[in-house]
Tab-separated table of C-alpha atoms and ligand atoms in Angstrom:
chain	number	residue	atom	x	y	z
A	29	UNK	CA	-20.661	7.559	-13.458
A	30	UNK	CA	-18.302	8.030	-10.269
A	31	UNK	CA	-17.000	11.022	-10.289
A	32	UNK	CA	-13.159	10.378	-10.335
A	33	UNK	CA	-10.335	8.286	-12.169
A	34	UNK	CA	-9.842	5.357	-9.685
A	35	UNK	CA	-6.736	3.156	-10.225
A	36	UNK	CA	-5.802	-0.090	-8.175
A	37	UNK	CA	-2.679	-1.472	-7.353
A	38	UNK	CA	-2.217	-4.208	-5.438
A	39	UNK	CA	0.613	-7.090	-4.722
A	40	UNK	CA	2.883	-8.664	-2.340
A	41	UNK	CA	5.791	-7.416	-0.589
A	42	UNK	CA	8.484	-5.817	-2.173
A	43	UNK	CA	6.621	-6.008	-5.658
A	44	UNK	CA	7.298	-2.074	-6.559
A	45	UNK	CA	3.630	-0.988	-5.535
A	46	UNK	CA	4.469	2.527	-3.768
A	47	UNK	CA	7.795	3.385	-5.714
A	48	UNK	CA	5.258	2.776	-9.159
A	49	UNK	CA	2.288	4.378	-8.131
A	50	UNK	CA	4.119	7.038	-6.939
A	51	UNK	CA	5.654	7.784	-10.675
A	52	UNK	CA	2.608	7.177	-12.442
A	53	UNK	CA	0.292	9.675	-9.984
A	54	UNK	CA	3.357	12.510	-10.905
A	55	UNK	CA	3.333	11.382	-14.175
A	56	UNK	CA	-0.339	11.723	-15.014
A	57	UNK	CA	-1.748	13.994	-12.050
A	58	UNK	CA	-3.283	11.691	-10.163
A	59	UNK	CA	-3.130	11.436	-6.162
A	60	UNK	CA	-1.242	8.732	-4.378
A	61	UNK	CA	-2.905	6.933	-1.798
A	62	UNK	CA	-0.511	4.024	0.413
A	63	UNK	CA	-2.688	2.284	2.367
A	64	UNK	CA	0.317	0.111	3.230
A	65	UNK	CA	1.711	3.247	5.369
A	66	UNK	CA	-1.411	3.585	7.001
A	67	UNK	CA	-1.633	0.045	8.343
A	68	UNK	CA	1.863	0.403	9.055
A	69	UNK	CA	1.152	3.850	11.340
A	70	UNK	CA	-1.495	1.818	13.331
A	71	UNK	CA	1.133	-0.970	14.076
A	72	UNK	CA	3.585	1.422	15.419
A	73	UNK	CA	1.023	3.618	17.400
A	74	UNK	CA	0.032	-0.116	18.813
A	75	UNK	CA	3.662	-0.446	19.497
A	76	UNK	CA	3.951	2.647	21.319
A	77	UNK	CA	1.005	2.385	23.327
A	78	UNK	CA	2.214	-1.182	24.195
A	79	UNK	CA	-0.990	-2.538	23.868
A	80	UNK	CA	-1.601	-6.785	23.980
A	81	UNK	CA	-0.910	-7.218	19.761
A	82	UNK	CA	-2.607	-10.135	19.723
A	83	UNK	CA	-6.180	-8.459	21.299
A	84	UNK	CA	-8.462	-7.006	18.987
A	85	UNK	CA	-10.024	-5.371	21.527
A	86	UNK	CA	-7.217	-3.585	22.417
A	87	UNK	CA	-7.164	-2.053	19.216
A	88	UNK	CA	-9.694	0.220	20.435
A	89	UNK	CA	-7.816	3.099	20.859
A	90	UNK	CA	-8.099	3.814	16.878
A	91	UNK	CA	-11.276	6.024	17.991
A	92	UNK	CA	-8.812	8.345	18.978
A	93	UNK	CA	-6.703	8.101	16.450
A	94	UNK	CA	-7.129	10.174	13.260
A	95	UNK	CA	-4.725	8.643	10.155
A	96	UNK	CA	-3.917	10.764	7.394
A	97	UNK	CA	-1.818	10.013	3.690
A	98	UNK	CA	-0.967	13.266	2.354
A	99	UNK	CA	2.176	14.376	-0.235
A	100	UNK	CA	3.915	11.291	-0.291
A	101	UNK	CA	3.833	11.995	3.957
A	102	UNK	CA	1.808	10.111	6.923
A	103	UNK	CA	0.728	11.301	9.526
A	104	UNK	CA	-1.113	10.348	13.153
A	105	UNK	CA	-3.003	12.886	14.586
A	106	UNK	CA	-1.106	15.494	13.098
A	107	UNK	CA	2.415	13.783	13.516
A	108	UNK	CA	4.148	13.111	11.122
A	109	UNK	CA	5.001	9.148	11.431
A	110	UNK	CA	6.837	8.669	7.389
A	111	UNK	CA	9.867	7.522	8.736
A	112	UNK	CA	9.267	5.530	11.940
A	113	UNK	CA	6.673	3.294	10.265
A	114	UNK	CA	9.650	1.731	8.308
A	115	UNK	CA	11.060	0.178	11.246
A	116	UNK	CA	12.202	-3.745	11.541
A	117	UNK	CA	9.934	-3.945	14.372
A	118	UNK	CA	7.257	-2.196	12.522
A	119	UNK	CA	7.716	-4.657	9.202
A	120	UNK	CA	7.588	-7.738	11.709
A	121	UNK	CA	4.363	-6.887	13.295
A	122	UNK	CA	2.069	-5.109	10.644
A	123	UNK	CA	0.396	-8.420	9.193
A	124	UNK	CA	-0.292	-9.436	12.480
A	125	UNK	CA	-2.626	-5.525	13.152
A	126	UNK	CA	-3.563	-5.737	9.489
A	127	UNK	CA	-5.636	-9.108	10.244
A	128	UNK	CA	-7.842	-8.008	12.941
A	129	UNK	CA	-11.406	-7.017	10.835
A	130	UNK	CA	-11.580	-4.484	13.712
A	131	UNK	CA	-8.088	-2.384	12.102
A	132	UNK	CA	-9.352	-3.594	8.496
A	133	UNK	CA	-12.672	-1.689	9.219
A	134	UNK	CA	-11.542	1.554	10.389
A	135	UNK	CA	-8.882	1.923	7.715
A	136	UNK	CA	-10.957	0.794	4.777
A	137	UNK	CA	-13.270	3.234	5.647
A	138	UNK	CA	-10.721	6.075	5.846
A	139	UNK	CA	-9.433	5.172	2.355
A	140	UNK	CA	-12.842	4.793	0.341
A	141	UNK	CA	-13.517	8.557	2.082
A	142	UNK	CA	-10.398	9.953	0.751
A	143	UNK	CA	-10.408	8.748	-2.874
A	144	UNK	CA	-14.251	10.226	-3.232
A	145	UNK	CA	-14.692	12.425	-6.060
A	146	UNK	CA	-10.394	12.426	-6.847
A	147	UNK	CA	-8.532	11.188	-9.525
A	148	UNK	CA	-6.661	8.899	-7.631
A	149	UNK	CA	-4.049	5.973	-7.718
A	150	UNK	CA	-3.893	3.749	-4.432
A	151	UNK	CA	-1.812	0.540	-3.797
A	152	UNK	CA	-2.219	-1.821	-1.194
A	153	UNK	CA	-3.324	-5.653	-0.978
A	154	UNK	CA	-7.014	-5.549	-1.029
A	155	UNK	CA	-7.778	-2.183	-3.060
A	156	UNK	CA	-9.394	-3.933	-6.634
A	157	UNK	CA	-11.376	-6.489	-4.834
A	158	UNK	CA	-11.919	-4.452	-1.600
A	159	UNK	CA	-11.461	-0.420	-1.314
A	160	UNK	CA	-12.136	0.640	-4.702
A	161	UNK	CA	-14.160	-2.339	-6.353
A	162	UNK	CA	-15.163	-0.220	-9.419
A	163	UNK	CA	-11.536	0.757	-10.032
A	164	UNK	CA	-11.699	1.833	-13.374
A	165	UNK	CA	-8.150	0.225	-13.929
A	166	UNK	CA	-6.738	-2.676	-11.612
A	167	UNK	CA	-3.107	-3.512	-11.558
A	168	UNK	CA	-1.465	-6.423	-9.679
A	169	UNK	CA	2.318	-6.271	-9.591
A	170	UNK	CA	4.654	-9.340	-8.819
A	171	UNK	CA	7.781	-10.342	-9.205
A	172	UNK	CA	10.291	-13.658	-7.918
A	173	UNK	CA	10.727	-13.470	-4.522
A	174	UNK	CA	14.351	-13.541	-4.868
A	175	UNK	CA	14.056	-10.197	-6.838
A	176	UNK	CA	11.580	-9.027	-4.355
A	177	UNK	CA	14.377	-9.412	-1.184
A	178	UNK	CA	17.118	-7.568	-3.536
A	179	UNK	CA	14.926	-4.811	-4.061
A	180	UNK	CA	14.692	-4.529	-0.423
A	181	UNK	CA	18.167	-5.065	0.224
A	182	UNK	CA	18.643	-1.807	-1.694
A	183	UNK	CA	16.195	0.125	-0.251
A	184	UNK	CA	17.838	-0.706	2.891
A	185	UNK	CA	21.376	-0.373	1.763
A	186	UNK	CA	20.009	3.323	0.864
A	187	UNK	CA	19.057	3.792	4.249
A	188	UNK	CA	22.760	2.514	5.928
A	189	UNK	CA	21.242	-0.814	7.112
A	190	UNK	CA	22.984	-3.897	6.069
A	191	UNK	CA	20.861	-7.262	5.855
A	192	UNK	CA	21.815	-10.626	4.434
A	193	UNK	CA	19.623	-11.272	1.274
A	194	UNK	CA	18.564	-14.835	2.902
A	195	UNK	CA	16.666	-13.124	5.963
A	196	UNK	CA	15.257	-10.942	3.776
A	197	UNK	CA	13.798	-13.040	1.639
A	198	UNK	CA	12.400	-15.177	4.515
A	199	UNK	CA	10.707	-12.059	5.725
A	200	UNK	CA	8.960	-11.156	2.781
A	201	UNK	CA	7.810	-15.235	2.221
A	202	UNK	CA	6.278	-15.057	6.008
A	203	UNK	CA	4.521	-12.037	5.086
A	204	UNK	CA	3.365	-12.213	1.802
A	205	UNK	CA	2.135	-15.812	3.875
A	206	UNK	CA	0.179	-14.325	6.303
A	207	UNK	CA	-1.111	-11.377	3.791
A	208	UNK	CA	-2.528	-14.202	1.716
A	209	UNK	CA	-3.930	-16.974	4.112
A	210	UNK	CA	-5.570	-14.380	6.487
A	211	UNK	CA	-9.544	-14.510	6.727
A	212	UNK	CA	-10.592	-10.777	5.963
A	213	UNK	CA	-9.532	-9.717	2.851
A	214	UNK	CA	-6.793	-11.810	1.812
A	215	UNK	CA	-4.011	-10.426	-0.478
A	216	UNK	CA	-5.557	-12.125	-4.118
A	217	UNK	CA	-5.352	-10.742	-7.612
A	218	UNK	CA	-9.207	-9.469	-8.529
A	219	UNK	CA	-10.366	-11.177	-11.628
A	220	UNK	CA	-10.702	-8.237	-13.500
A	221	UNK	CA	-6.941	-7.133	-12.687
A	222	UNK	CA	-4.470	-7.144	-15.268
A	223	UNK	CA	-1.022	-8.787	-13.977
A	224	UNK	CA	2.324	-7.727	-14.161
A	225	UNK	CA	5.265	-9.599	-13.346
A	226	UNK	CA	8.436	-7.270	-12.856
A	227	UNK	CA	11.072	-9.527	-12.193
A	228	UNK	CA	12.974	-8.834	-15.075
A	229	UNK	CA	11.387	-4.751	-15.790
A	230	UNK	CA	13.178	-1.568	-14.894
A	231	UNK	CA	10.948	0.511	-12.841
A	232	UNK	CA	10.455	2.908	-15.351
A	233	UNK	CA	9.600	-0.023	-17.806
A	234	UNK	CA	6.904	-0.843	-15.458
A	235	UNK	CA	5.812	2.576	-14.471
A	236	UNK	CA	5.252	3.190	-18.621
A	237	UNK	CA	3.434	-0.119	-18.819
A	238	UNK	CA	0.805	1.209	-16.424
A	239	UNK	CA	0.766	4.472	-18.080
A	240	UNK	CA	0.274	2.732	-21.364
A	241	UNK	CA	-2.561	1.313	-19.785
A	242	UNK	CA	-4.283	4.163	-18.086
A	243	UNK	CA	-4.198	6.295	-21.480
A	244	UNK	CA	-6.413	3.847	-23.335
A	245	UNK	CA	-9.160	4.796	-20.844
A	246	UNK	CA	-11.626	7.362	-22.173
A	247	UNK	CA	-12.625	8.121	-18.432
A	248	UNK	CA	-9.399	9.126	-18.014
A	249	UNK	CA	-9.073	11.723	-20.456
A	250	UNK	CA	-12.628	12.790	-19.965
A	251	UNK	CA	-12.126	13.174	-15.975
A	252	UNK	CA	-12.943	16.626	-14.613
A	253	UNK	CA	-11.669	16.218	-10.698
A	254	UNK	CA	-7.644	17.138	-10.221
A	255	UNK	CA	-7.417	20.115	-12.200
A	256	UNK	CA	-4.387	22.063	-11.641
A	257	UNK	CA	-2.791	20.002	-9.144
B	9	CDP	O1	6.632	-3.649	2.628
B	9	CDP	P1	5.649	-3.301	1.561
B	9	CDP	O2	5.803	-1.934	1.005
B	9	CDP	O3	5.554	-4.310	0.499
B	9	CDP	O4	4.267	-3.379	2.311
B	9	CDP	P2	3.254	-2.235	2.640
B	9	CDP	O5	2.510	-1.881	1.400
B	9	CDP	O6	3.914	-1.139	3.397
B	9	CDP	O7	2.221	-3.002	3.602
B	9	CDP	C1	2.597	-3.460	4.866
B	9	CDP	C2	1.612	-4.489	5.354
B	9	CDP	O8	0.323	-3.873	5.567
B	9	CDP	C3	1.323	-5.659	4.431
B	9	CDP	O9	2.267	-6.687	4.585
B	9	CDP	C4	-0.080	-6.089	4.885
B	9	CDP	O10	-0.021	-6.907	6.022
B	9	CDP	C5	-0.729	-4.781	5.291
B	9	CDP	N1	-1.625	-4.207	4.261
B	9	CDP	C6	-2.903	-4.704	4.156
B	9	CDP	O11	-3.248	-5.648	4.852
B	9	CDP	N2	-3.792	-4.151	3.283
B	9	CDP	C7	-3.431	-3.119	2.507
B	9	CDP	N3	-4.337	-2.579	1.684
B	9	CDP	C8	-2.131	-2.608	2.575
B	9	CDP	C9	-1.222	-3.181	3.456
């Protein structure tokens, strides 16, 4: 058996992925993983190096580029990037770098190294049928897109920015668009994933849910990695 508790979480935009997992790796000891933030620190390293966006050769300079998810933080060679990745012009670019099987590649790597031998809860788009195939539990999280922009609106609201729910919500439908049509690994729900629509949940309701879920493993309570974290 693989050493390690693996969980999945995957969904569109706006679906509660990070602000979930999050809970639930607190909850039960497991460590987060957001491979979202780590596609999104490649986008704005791409934006600050001004390379050509739409080259995937330009994307090249990832050799030199170490990527890191640690505590809830993320970092680029050492600099810590949490806040500047959640940038309008970062949000408006990232499916465009997260295409190129070049970025996909790199990063996928990165993330199957750092849930090796961990108890571990990551959320992303492609982590059940991707990342962590054997996931011993696979989540995928929607919700109405309507719900999805007034989620955001709040998160934004939180942050002092003011946005009209309509652009919002045209956002998240060109991304989740792009996220799903792409050629390398699409955003689809795994077969063995079990959905959860959260339009109408509270987050805790959904964090519980998951919870629920993870507690009728035997692996989990038999898992040896984690201890004392
Ligand atoms: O805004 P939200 O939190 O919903 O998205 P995110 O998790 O921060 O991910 C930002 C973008 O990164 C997505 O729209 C995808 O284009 C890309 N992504 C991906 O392609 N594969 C992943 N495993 C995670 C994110």
């Amino acid at each position: 058996m693989m050493p390690g508790f693996k969980v999945a979480i995957d969904g569109p935009a706006g679906s509660g992925k990070s602000t979930i997992s999050k809970r639930v790796a607190k909850q039960l000891n497991l460590t987060h993983i957001d491979t979202g933030a780590m596609y999104r620190a490649i986008t704005y390293m791409a934006l600050e190096k001004k390379i050509n966006l739409d080259d995937e050769e330009s994307y090249k300079f990832m050799e030199d580029v170490k990527v890191r998810y640690e505590k809830e933080r993320i970092y680029v060679n050492d600099l810590d990037v949490t806040s500047l990745i959640r940038s309008d012009l970062v949000t408006r670019n990232v499916s465009k770098v997260s295409s190129f099987p070049y970025v996909r590649k790199i990063l996928v790597h990165i993330q199957k190294q750092a849930a090796e031998n961990i108890d571990v809860i990551m959320d992303g788009r492609d982590i059940g049928t991707v990342v962590l195939p054997n996931a011993d539990l696979k989540i995928f999280l929607t919700a109405a897109v309507k719900e999805r922009a007034k989620r955001r609106q709040k998160d934004k609201e939180e942050l002092g920015i003011k946005q009209d729910i309509d652009s919002l919500e045209s956002e998240i439908i060109e991304r989740d668009l792009k996220d799903s049509t792409r050629k390398e690994s699409p955003l689809v729900c795994a077969d063995d994933a079990i959905v959860i629509d959260t339009t109408h949940y509270t987050i805790e309701d959904t964090t519980n849910r998951i919870i629920e879920e993870i507690l009728k493993k035997e692996k989990y309570h038999g898992r040896t990695t984690n201890e004392g974290r």
